[in-house]
Amino acid sequence: MTPLGERLKRLIASAGPISVAEYMAACLFDPDHGYYTTREPFGASGDFVTAPEISQMFGELLAVRIYAGWVASGKAVPVTLAEVGPGRGTLMIDMLRTLDRLDPAFIALARIALVEASPRLTEIQRQRLAKGGRARPRWFTELSQVPETALLLVANELFDAVPTRQFVKTAAGWRERMVAIDDSGDLAFAAGATGIDSALLPDGAHSAPEGSLLEISPAREAMMQSICERIARHGGLALLIDYGYTVPPFGDTLQALRRHASEDVLASPGEADLTTHVDFSALGRVAEAAGLTASIHTQGEFLLSAGLLERAGTLGAGKDGATQERLRGEVERLAGPDAMGDLFKVLVVHRPG
Ligand code: SAH
C-alpha cells in the first residue's frame, strides 16, 4: 500500500469510513502525497495525454472562439482571460500566441489569470509561460481570488478531477458509497449507514434496481456556479471541456489511470489519477439558473465548426509528407468519433443575446 493509503487506513480505523469525495480529494490533493501535488501526470511518459498536449490546434481554435466572445461583448474592458487547472500551461501558451496575432491590443489590455490548486504545477506553468510572449500572467489558487471583470474562461479536463460523491442503491434504499476497511484490513467500498436526503436524487432514482450507482458533484457545481455568477454580472464567455455525458447513467464512472492504463481505484492512493465523468446536464442547469445561455457540443463538432480542418490545411501547406501525416493524426485524435471527438464535450456559456 502507498504511504497515503496507509494513512487513510489509520484514519478510517479511528474515525470511520470516508466518502468517495473525501477519498478523491485526498488522493488528488493531499499536500504530501496527492497525485497533482507530487506527480507528473502528463505526456507519453506520464499517465494521460490531454488535447492541448496532442496539438497546438486545440488552443488556437479555442483562442479564436474566446476572441469572438470578447468582440461579441462589445470588447468589454477591463477583461480577464482565465484558465482554471492549466496543467503544464500548454493551452494558455498556444492561446496567448494566437491572440497576440489576432489582436495585439487585446494582449496589451487583457489581464491573464491562471488558477491552479497544485503548487508544483504552478511552478511548471510559471517557468513555461515566462519564456517569450508579452502577456504578464498572474497566478491564483481559487477563482474567488481573481479580481472581478468581464471574464473569458477556459478549463480543459478540470471538472473530471473535482471530487464526486457516489450513492449506491441497497435493499434499504439509497446510501452514500464510502471507502471503508474490509475484514482483511484492505480498503474496500461499503454502503454508508444512514439514508440520504431524497431531494439530492434525480428522476428515476426510486425505480432504479438494487446495486445501481449514481454520482453527484456538489464541488463541481459550486465551481461552475462561481464562474457563471461572474459572467452573469460582468459579461464574457466560458468554454469548459471534458469527458462526460448529457444523460446521467446509473453507473460507476470513477476510474484510476496510471501509465495510460486503468487500474483498481483503491489500489494505490495518491499514485494514480482518479476521475469521474462529468455530468454536463447538471453543469448546464447551473448556468441556466444563473441566467446564462448554455450549449453543449461534442468536441468533434465544436472543433470542426471552429475550423480544425482548415487550420490543419494551413499548417500542412507546403510541408513534407511526415508533417502532413502528423497533422492528420492530430485531427483524428481530437475530433474522430472513436478518439476524443464524441466522448469529450464542450460546454459554452455566455449571457443571453
Ligand atoms: N488543463 C490541463 C490539465 C488537466 S489536469 C490540460 O488539459 O492538459 C487537471 C488540472 O486541474 C491540474 O492542473 C490540476 O492541478 C488542476 N486542478 C484540479 N482541481 C482544481 C481546482 N479545484 N482548482 C484549480 N485547479 C485544479
Short mmCIF file of C-alpha atoms and ligand atoms in Angstrom, two decimals:
data_model
loop_
_atom_site.label_atom_id
_atom_site.label_comp_id
_atom_site.label_asym_id
_atom_site.label_seq_id
_atom_site.Cartn_x
_atom_site.Cartn_y
_atom_site.Cartn_z
CA MET A 1 0.00 0.00 0.00
CA THR A 2 1.14 3.55 -0.70
CA PRO A 3 2.07 5.92 2.17
CA LEU A 4 -1.19 7.82 1.63
CA GLY A 5 -3.09 4.51 1.63
CA GLU A 6 -1.57 3.59 5.00
CA ARG A 7 -2.53 6.98 6.41
CA LEU A 8 -6.10 6.70 5.11
CA LYS A 9 -6.41 3.23 6.67
CA ARG A 10 -5.33 4.59 10.06
CA LEU A 11 -7.79 7.47 9.67
CA ILE A 12 -10.67 5.16 8.74
CA ALA A 13 -9.79 2.74 11.58
CA SER A 14 -10.03 5.54 14.12
CA ALA A 15 -12.70 7.85 12.70
CA GLY A 16 -14.80 5.58 10.45
CA PRO A 17 -15.34 5.30 6.67
CA ILE A 18 -14.85 8.33 4.41
CA SER A 19 -16.98 9.32 1.42
CA VAL A 20 -15.80 8.73 -2.15
CA ALA A 21 -15.48 12.53 -2.50
CA GLU A 22 -13.19 12.69 0.55
CA TYR A 23 -11.17 9.80 -0.83
CA MET A 24 -10.80 11.53 -4.22
CA ALA A 25 -9.81 14.82 -2.59
CA ALA A 26 -7.10 13.12 -0.52
CA CYS A 27 -5.76 11.09 -3.47
CA LEU A 28 -5.56 14.09 -5.79
CA PHE A 29 -4.61 16.98 -3.50
CA ASP A 30 -3.10 15.72 -0.24
CA PRO A 31 -0.23 18.21 0.32
CA ASP A 32 2.36 15.47 0.95
CA HIS A 33 1.21 12.54 -1.17
CA GLY A 34 -1.52 13.79 -3.54
CA TYR A 35 -1.41 12.94 -7.21
CA TYR A 36 -1.43 16.52 -8.54
CA THR A 37 0.73 17.82 -5.71
CA THR A 38 3.53 15.29 -6.21
CA ARG A 39 3.43 13.58 -9.59
CA GLU A 40 3.94 14.41 -13.26
CA PRO A 41 0.73 13.22 -14.90
CA PHE A 42 1.08 14.49 -18.44
CA GLY A 43 2.55 13.21 -21.69
CA ALA A 44 3.82 9.97 -23.15
CA SER A 45 5.88 9.16 -20.03
CA GLY A 46 3.09 10.22 -17.67
CA ASP A 47 -0.36 8.78 -17.12
CA PHE A 48 -2.54 10.55 -19.68
CA VAL A 49 -2.37 12.92 -22.65
CA THR A 50 -4.75 15.88 -22.92
CA ALA A 51 -5.95 17.74 -26.03
CA PRO A 52 -3.56 20.73 -25.73
CA GLU A 53 -0.67 18.27 -25.38
CA ILE A 54 -1.81 16.46 -28.54
CA SER A 55 -1.92 19.51 -30.79
CA GLN A 56 -1.34 23.26 -30.85
CA MET A 57 -4.51 23.50 -32.97
CA PHE A 58 -6.67 22.89 -29.89
CA GLY A 59 -5.53 26.09 -28.15
CA GLU A 60 -5.50 28.04 -31.39
CA LEU A 61 -9.15 27.26 -32.13
CA LEU A 62 -10.20 27.93 -28.53
CA ALA A 63 -8.43 31.29 -28.73
CA VAL A 64 -10.38 32.24 -31.85
CA ARG A 65 -13.68 31.41 -30.09
CA ILE A 66 -12.64 33.31 -26.97
CA TYR A 67 -11.69 36.34 -29.05
CA ALA A 68 -15.03 36.21 -30.90
CA GLY A 69 -16.72 36.14 -27.48
CA TRP A 70 -14.85 39.28 -26.43
CA VAL A 71 -15.79 41.07 -29.66
CA ALA A 72 -19.43 40.00 -29.15
CA SER A 73 -19.30 41.54 -25.65
CA GLY A 74 -18.50 44.89 -27.30
CA LYS A 75 -14.80 44.45 -26.41
CA ALA A 76 -15.59 44.80 -22.72
CA VAL A 77 -12.79 46.38 -20.64
CA PRO A 78 -11.43 45.55 -18.11
CA VAL A 79 -11.39 41.91 -19.15
CA THR A 80 -9.73 38.84 -17.69
CA LEU A 81 -8.64 35.82 -19.69
CA ALA A 82 -8.58 33.00 -17.17
CA GLU A 83 -7.73 29.33 -17.25
CA VAL A 84 -8.59 27.03 -14.37
CA GLY A 85 -6.45 23.90 -13.98
CA PRO A 86 -3.77 24.73 -16.58
CA GLY A 87 -1.67 21.57 -16.07
CA ARG A 88 1.65 22.20 -17.86
CA GLY A 89 0.41 25.56 -19.23
CA THR A 90 0.39 24.44 -22.87
CA LEU A 91 -3.16 25.55 -23.64
CA MET A 92 -2.55 29.08 -22.33
CA ILE A 93 0.75 29.33 -24.25
CA ASP A 94 -0.99 28.37 -27.50
CA MET A 95 -3.89 30.72 -26.81
CA LEU A 96 -1.70 33.71 -25.98
CA ARG A 97 0.38 33.25 -29.12
CA THR A 98 -2.78 33.10 -31.23
CA LEU A 99 -4.45 36.07 -29.52
CA ASP A 100 -1.33 38.17 -29.95
CA ARG A 101 -1.50 37.52 -33.70
CA LEU A 102 -5.24 38.13 -33.89
CA ASP A 103 -5.20 41.41 -32.00
CA PRO A 104 -2.08 42.66 -30.16
CA ALA A 105 -4.29 45.29 -28.47
CA PHE A 106 -6.17 42.51 -26.69
CA ILE A 107 -2.97 41.11 -25.18
CA ALA A 108 -1.94 44.60 -24.13
CA LEU A 109 -5.11 45.21 -22.17
CA ALA A 110 -6.35 41.80 -21.01
CA ARG A 111 -5.49 40.57 -17.52
CA ILE A 112 -4.27 36.97 -17.68
CA ALA A 113 -5.16 34.76 -14.72
CA LEU A 114 -4.12 31.16 -14.12
CA VAL A 115 -6.00 29.38 -11.37
CA GLU A 116 -4.11 26.33 -10.14
CA ALA A 117 -4.51 24.30 -6.95
CA SER A 118 -1.16 22.47 -7.16
CA PRO A 119 1.95 24.48 -6.11
CA ARG A 120 4.14 22.07 -8.10
CA LEU A 121 2.18 22.60 -11.34
CA THR A 122 2.05 26.37 -10.69
CA GLU A 123 5.86 26.37 -10.72
CA ILE A 124 5.98 24.47 -14.02
CA GLN A 125 3.44 26.88 -15.53
CA ARG A 126 5.46 29.90 -14.35
CA GLN A 127 8.62 28.58 -15.95
CA ARG A 128 6.98 27.69 -19.23
CA LEU A 129 4.96 30.91 -19.54
CA ALA A 130 7.96 33.08 -18.68
CA LYS A 131 9.59 32.09 -21.98
CA GLY A 132 8.56 34.66 -24.53
CA GLY A 133 5.28 36.39 -25.11
CA ARG A 134 4.26 39.83 -23.95
CA ALA A 135 1.50 38.75 -21.61
CA ARG A 136 2.16 39.01 -17.86
CA PRO A 137 0.04 36.30 -16.24
CA ARG A 138 -0.84 36.16 -12.56
CA TRP A 139 -1.48 33.01 -10.54
CA PHE A 140 -4.26 32.29 -8.05
CA THR A 141 -5.25 29.15 -6.17
CA GLU A 142 -9.01 29.82 -6.42
CA LEU A 143 -11.23 31.68 -8.82
CA SER A 144 -12.65 33.70 -5.91
CA GLN A 145 -9.25 35.48 -5.63
CA VAL A 146 -9.32 36.72 -9.22
CA PRO A 147 -10.50 40.35 -9.38
CA GLU A 148 -13.96 40.57 -10.93
CA THR A 149 -14.17 41.86 -14.51
CA ALA A 150 -15.70 40.61 -17.72
CA LEU A 151 -14.45 37.03 -17.90
CA LEU A 152 -13.19 34.89 -20.75
CA LEU A 153 -12.57 31.50 -19.19
CA VAL A 154 -11.33 28.13 -20.39
CA ALA A 155 -10.89 24.89 -18.48
CA ASN A 156 -9.83 21.62 -20.09
CA GLU A 157 -10.09 18.39 -18.13
CA LEU A 158 -10.61 20.28 -14.89
CA PHE A 159 -14.04 19.08 -13.80
CA ASP A 160 -13.24 15.35 -14.10
CA ALA A 161 -10.69 15.85 -11.31
CA VAL A 162 -13.12 17.59 -8.94
CA PRO A 163 -14.26 15.25 -6.13
CA THR A 164 -17.57 13.49 -6.69
CA ARG A 165 -19.94 11.84 -4.25
CA GLN A 166 -21.33 8.43 -5.15
CA PHE A 167 -24.58 6.89 -3.99
CA VAL A 168 -25.50 3.23 -4.18
CA LYS A 169 -28.96 1.65 -4.13
CA THR A 170 -29.16 -1.01 -1.41
CA ALA A 171 -32.05 -3.17 -0.23
CA ALA A 172 -32.70 -0.44 2.35
CA GLY A 173 -32.66 2.41 -0.20
CA TRP A 174 -30.02 4.84 -1.46
CA ARG A 175 -26.88 5.19 0.66
CA GLU A 176 -23.70 7.21 0.23
CA ARG A 177 -20.89 5.00 -1.10
CA MET A 178 -18.00 5.03 1.36
CA VAL A 179 -14.41 3.85 1.48
CA ALA A 180 -14.02 1.54 4.49
CA ILE A 181 -11.72 -1.27 5.62
CA ASP A 182 -12.68 -4.90 4.99
CA ASP A 183 -12.02 -7.99 7.16
CA SER A 184 -8.53 -8.45 5.74
CA GLY A 185 -7.62 -4.86 6.56
CA ASP A 186 -7.73 -3.58 2.95
CA LEU A 187 -9.50 -0.51 1.63
CA ALA A 188 -12.93 -1.52 0.30
CA PHE A 189 -16.16 0.17 -0.79
CA ALA A 190 -19.11 -0.04 1.57
CA ALA A 191 -22.58 1.50 1.75
CA GLY A 192 -22.98 4.25 4.34
CA ALA A 193 -25.11 3.52 7.37
CA THR A 194 -27.65 6.32 7.11
CA GLY A 195 -30.13 7.27 4.40
CA ILE A 196 -29.70 10.36 2.23
CA ASP A 197 -31.82 13.41 1.53
CA SER A 198 -34.09 12.34 -1.32
CA ALA A 199 -34.02 15.90 -2.70
CA LEU A 200 -30.49 15.06 -3.89
CA LEU A 201 -31.74 12.19 -6.04
CA PRO A 202 -32.53 12.60 -9.75
CA ASP A 203 -35.63 11.35 -11.59
CA GLY A 204 -35.72 7.59 -11.92
CA ALA A 205 -33.69 7.02 -8.75
CA HIS A 206 -36.60 5.45 -6.89
CA SER A 207 -37.25 2.80 -9.52
CA ALA A 208 -33.54 2.05 -10.17
CA PRO A 209 -32.60 -1.57 -9.39
CA GLU A 210 -30.56 -2.54 -6.34
CA GLY A 211 -26.84 -2.12 -6.99
CA SER A 212 -27.38 0.99 -9.17
CA LEU A 213 -24.95 3.79 -8.62
CA LEU A 214 -25.21 7.50 -9.14
CA GLU A 215 -22.75 10.35 -8.95
CA ILE A 216 -23.28 13.92 -7.80
CA SER A 217 -20.55 16.51 -7.50
CA PRO A 218 -21.56 19.46 -5.32
CA ALA A 219 -17.95 20.75 -5.50
CA ARG A 220 -18.04 20.76 -9.30
CA GLU A 221 -21.39 22.53 -9.37
CA ALA A 222 -20.14 25.12 -6.89
CA MET A 223 -17.14 25.90 -9.13
CA MET A 224 -19.45 26.16 -12.11
CA GLN A 225 -21.70 28.50 -10.18
CA SER A 226 -18.88 30.87 -9.29
CA ILE A 227 -17.83 31.02 -12.96
CA CYS A 228 -21.42 31.66 -14.06
CA GLU A 229 -22.14 34.33 -11.46
CA ARG A 230 -19.18 36.35 -12.72
CA ILE A 231 -20.26 36.08 -16.33
CA ALA A 232 -23.83 37.00 -15.37
CA ARG A 233 -22.57 40.13 -13.57
CA HIS A 234 -19.83 41.32 -15.91
CA GLY A 235 -20.29 39.53 -19.23
CA GLY A 236 -17.94 37.20 -21.05
CA LEU A 237 -17.75 33.61 -22.17
CA ALA A 238 -16.67 30.26 -20.75
CA LEU A 239 -15.55 27.16 -22.66
CA LEU A 240 -15.49 24.09 -20.44
CA ILE A 241 -14.16 20.90 -21.98
CA ASP A 242 -14.09 17.44 -20.51
CA TYR A 243 -15.16 13.86 -20.97
CA GLY A 244 -18.65 13.14 -19.84
CA TYR A 245 -22.30 12.70 -20.70
CA THR A 246 -25.52 14.64 -21.07
CA VAL A 247 -27.82 11.88 -19.80
CA PRO A 248 -26.62 10.65 -16.39
CA PRO A 249 -26.24 6.86 -16.33
CA PHE A 250 -26.99 4.91 -13.14
CA GLY A 251 -23.44 3.62 -13.20
CA ASP A 252 -19.94 3.97 -11.82
CA THR A 253 -17.55 6.22 -13.79
CA LEU A 254 -14.90 6.55 -11.08
CA GLN A 255 -11.64 5.42 -12.64
CA ALA A 256 -7.95 5.32 -11.83
CA LEU A 257 -5.39 5.78 -14.57
CA ARG A 258 -1.69 5.13 -14.46
CA ARG A 259 0.71 4.94 -17.40
CA HIS A 260 -2.18 5.09 -19.86
CA ALA A 261 -3.85 2.00 -18.34
CA SER A 262 -6.70 1.82 -15.88
CA GLU A 263 -6.24 0.20 -12.50
CA ASP A 264 -8.19 -0.56 -9.33
CA VAL A 265 -9.43 2.71 -7.82
CA LEU A 266 -8.38 1.69 -4.29
CA ALA A 267 -5.04 0.07 -5.22
CA SER A 268 -2.59 2.97 -4.96
CA PRO A 269 -3.99 6.14 -3.38
CA GLY A 270 -2.05 9.23 -4.49
CA GLU A 271 -0.13 7.46 -7.25
CA ALA A 272 -2.80 7.14 -9.93
CA ASP A 273 -5.04 9.79 -11.47
CA LEU A 274 -8.59 9.50 -10.18
CA THR A 275 -11.52 10.93 -12.13
CA THR A 276 -15.22 10.67 -12.80
CA HIS A 277 -17.05 11.51 -16.00
CA VAL A 278 -18.66 14.93 -16.00
CA ASP A 279 -22.43 15.36 -15.90
CA PHE A 280 -22.78 18.17 -18.45
CA SER A 281 -26.55 18.38 -18.00
CA ALA A 282 -26.00 19.27 -14.32
CA LEU A 283 -23.48 21.99 -15.25
CA GLY A 284 -25.83 23.33 -17.95
CA ARG A 285 -28.58 23.64 -15.32
CA VAL A 286 -26.25 25.64 -13.05
CA ALA A 287 -25.56 28.04 -15.93
CA GLU A 288 -29.24 28.44 -16.77
CA ALA A 289 -30.13 29.02 -13.12
CA ALA A 290 -27.61 31.90 -13.20
CA GLY A 291 -29.47 33.39 -16.17
CA LEU A 292 -26.91 32.34 -18.78
CA THR A 293 -27.27 30.57 -22.11
CA ALA A 294 -25.59 27.16 -22.14
CA SER A 295 -24.98 24.88 -25.11
CA ILE A 296 -23.27 21.50 -25.14
CA HIS A 297 -21.38 20.23 -28.19
CA THR A 298 -19.24 17.20 -28.78
CA GLN A 299 -15.57 18.15 -29.03
CA GLY A 300 -15.57 16.83 -32.61
CA GLU A 301 -18.46 19.06 -33.68
CA PHE A 302 -17.06 22.05 -31.83
CA LEU A 303 -13.54 21.84 -33.28
CA LEU A 304 -14.71 21.10 -36.82
CA SER A 305 -17.08 24.06 -36.79
CA ALA A 306 -14.31 26.22 -35.32
CA GLY A 307 -12.17 25.40 -38.38
CA LEU A 308 -10.00 22.42 -37.39
CA LEU A 309 -9.65 21.05 -40.93
CA GLU A 310 -8.85 24.48 -42.38
CA ARG A 311 -6.24 25.10 -39.68
CA ALA A 312 -4.62 21.71 -40.30
CA GLY A 313 -4.59 22.51 -44.03
CA THR A 314 -2.85 25.83 -43.41
CA LEU A 315 -0.26 24.33 -41.08
CA GLY A 316 0.43 21.48 -43.51
CA ALA A 317 0.58 23.55 -46.70
CA GLY A 318 3.92 23.09 -48.45
CA LYS A 319 5.22 20.82 -45.66
CA ASP A 320 6.67 17.34 -46.05
CA GLY A 321 4.60 14.17 -46.00
CA ALA A 322 5.54 13.30 -42.42
CA THR A 323 4.28 16.67 -41.13
CA GLN A 324 1.03 16.33 -43.04
CA GLU A 325 0.60 12.81 -41.71
CA ARG A 326 1.20 14.05 -38.14
CA LEU A 327 -1.43 16.78 -38.58
CA ARG A 328 -3.94 14.25 -39.96
CA GLY A 329 -3.28 12.11 -36.89
CA GLU A 330 -3.86 15.06 -34.56
CA VAL A 331 -7.17 15.91 -36.27
CA GLU A 332 -8.24 12.29 -35.89
CA ARG A 333 -7.33 12.13 -32.19
CA LEU A 334 -9.02 15.42 -31.31
CA ALA A 335 -12.18 15.08 -33.40
CA GLY A 336 -12.54 11.44 -34.50
CA PRO A 337 -15.66 9.78 -33.06
CA ASP A 338 -13.66 6.79 -31.82
CA ALA A 339 -10.99 9.00 -30.27
CA MET A 340 -11.87 12.15 -28.25
CA GLY A 341 -14.46 13.55 -30.68
CA ASP A 342 -17.63 12.08 -29.17
CA LEU A 343 -16.70 11.29 -25.57
CA PHE A 344 -15.42 14.81 -24.90
CA LYS A 345 -17.93 17.66 -24.71
CA VAL A 346 -17.60 21.43 -24.85
CA LEU A 347 -19.96 23.46 -22.68
CA VAL A 348 -20.26 27.04 -23.95
CA VAL A 349 -21.82 29.61 -21.60
CA HIS A 350 -22.48 33.32 -22.02
CA ARG A 351 -25.14 35.91 -21.32
CA PRO A 352 -28.26 35.63 -23.48
CA GLY A 353 -28.12 37.58 -26.74
N1 SAH B 1 -5.89 21.63 -18.43
C1 SAH B 1 -4.68 20.82 -18.46
C2 SAH B 1 -4.54 19.94 -17.22
C3 SAH B 1 -5.66 18.98 -16.90
S1 SAH B 1 -5.37 18.07 -15.41
C4 SAH B 1 -4.61 20.04 -19.73
O1 SAH B 1 -5.60 19.98 -20.43
O2 SAH B 1 -3.56 19.46 -20.02
C5 SAH B 1 -6.28 18.96 -14.18
C6 SAH B 1 -5.67 20.25 -13.76
O3 SAH B 1 -6.59 20.90 -12.89
C7 SAH B 1 -4.36 20.15 -12.99
O4 SAH B 1 -3.57 21.27 -13.33
C8 SAH B 1 -4.86 20.22 -11.54
O5 SAH B 1 -3.87 20.56 -10.62
C9 SAH B 1 -5.93 21.27 -11.67
N2 SAH B 1 -7.00 21.35 -10.67
C10 SAH B 1 -7.78 20.34 -10.21
N3 SAH B 1 -8.68 20.80 -9.33
C11 SAH B 1 -8.50 22.13 -9.25
C12 SAH B 1 -9.13 23.18 -8.50
N4 SAH B 1 -10.14 22.94 -7.67
N5 SAH B 1 -8.69 24.45 -8.68
C13 SAH B 1 -7.67 24.71 -9.52
N6 SAH B 1 -7.02 23.76 -10.25
C14 SAH B 1 -7.43 22.49 -10.10
#
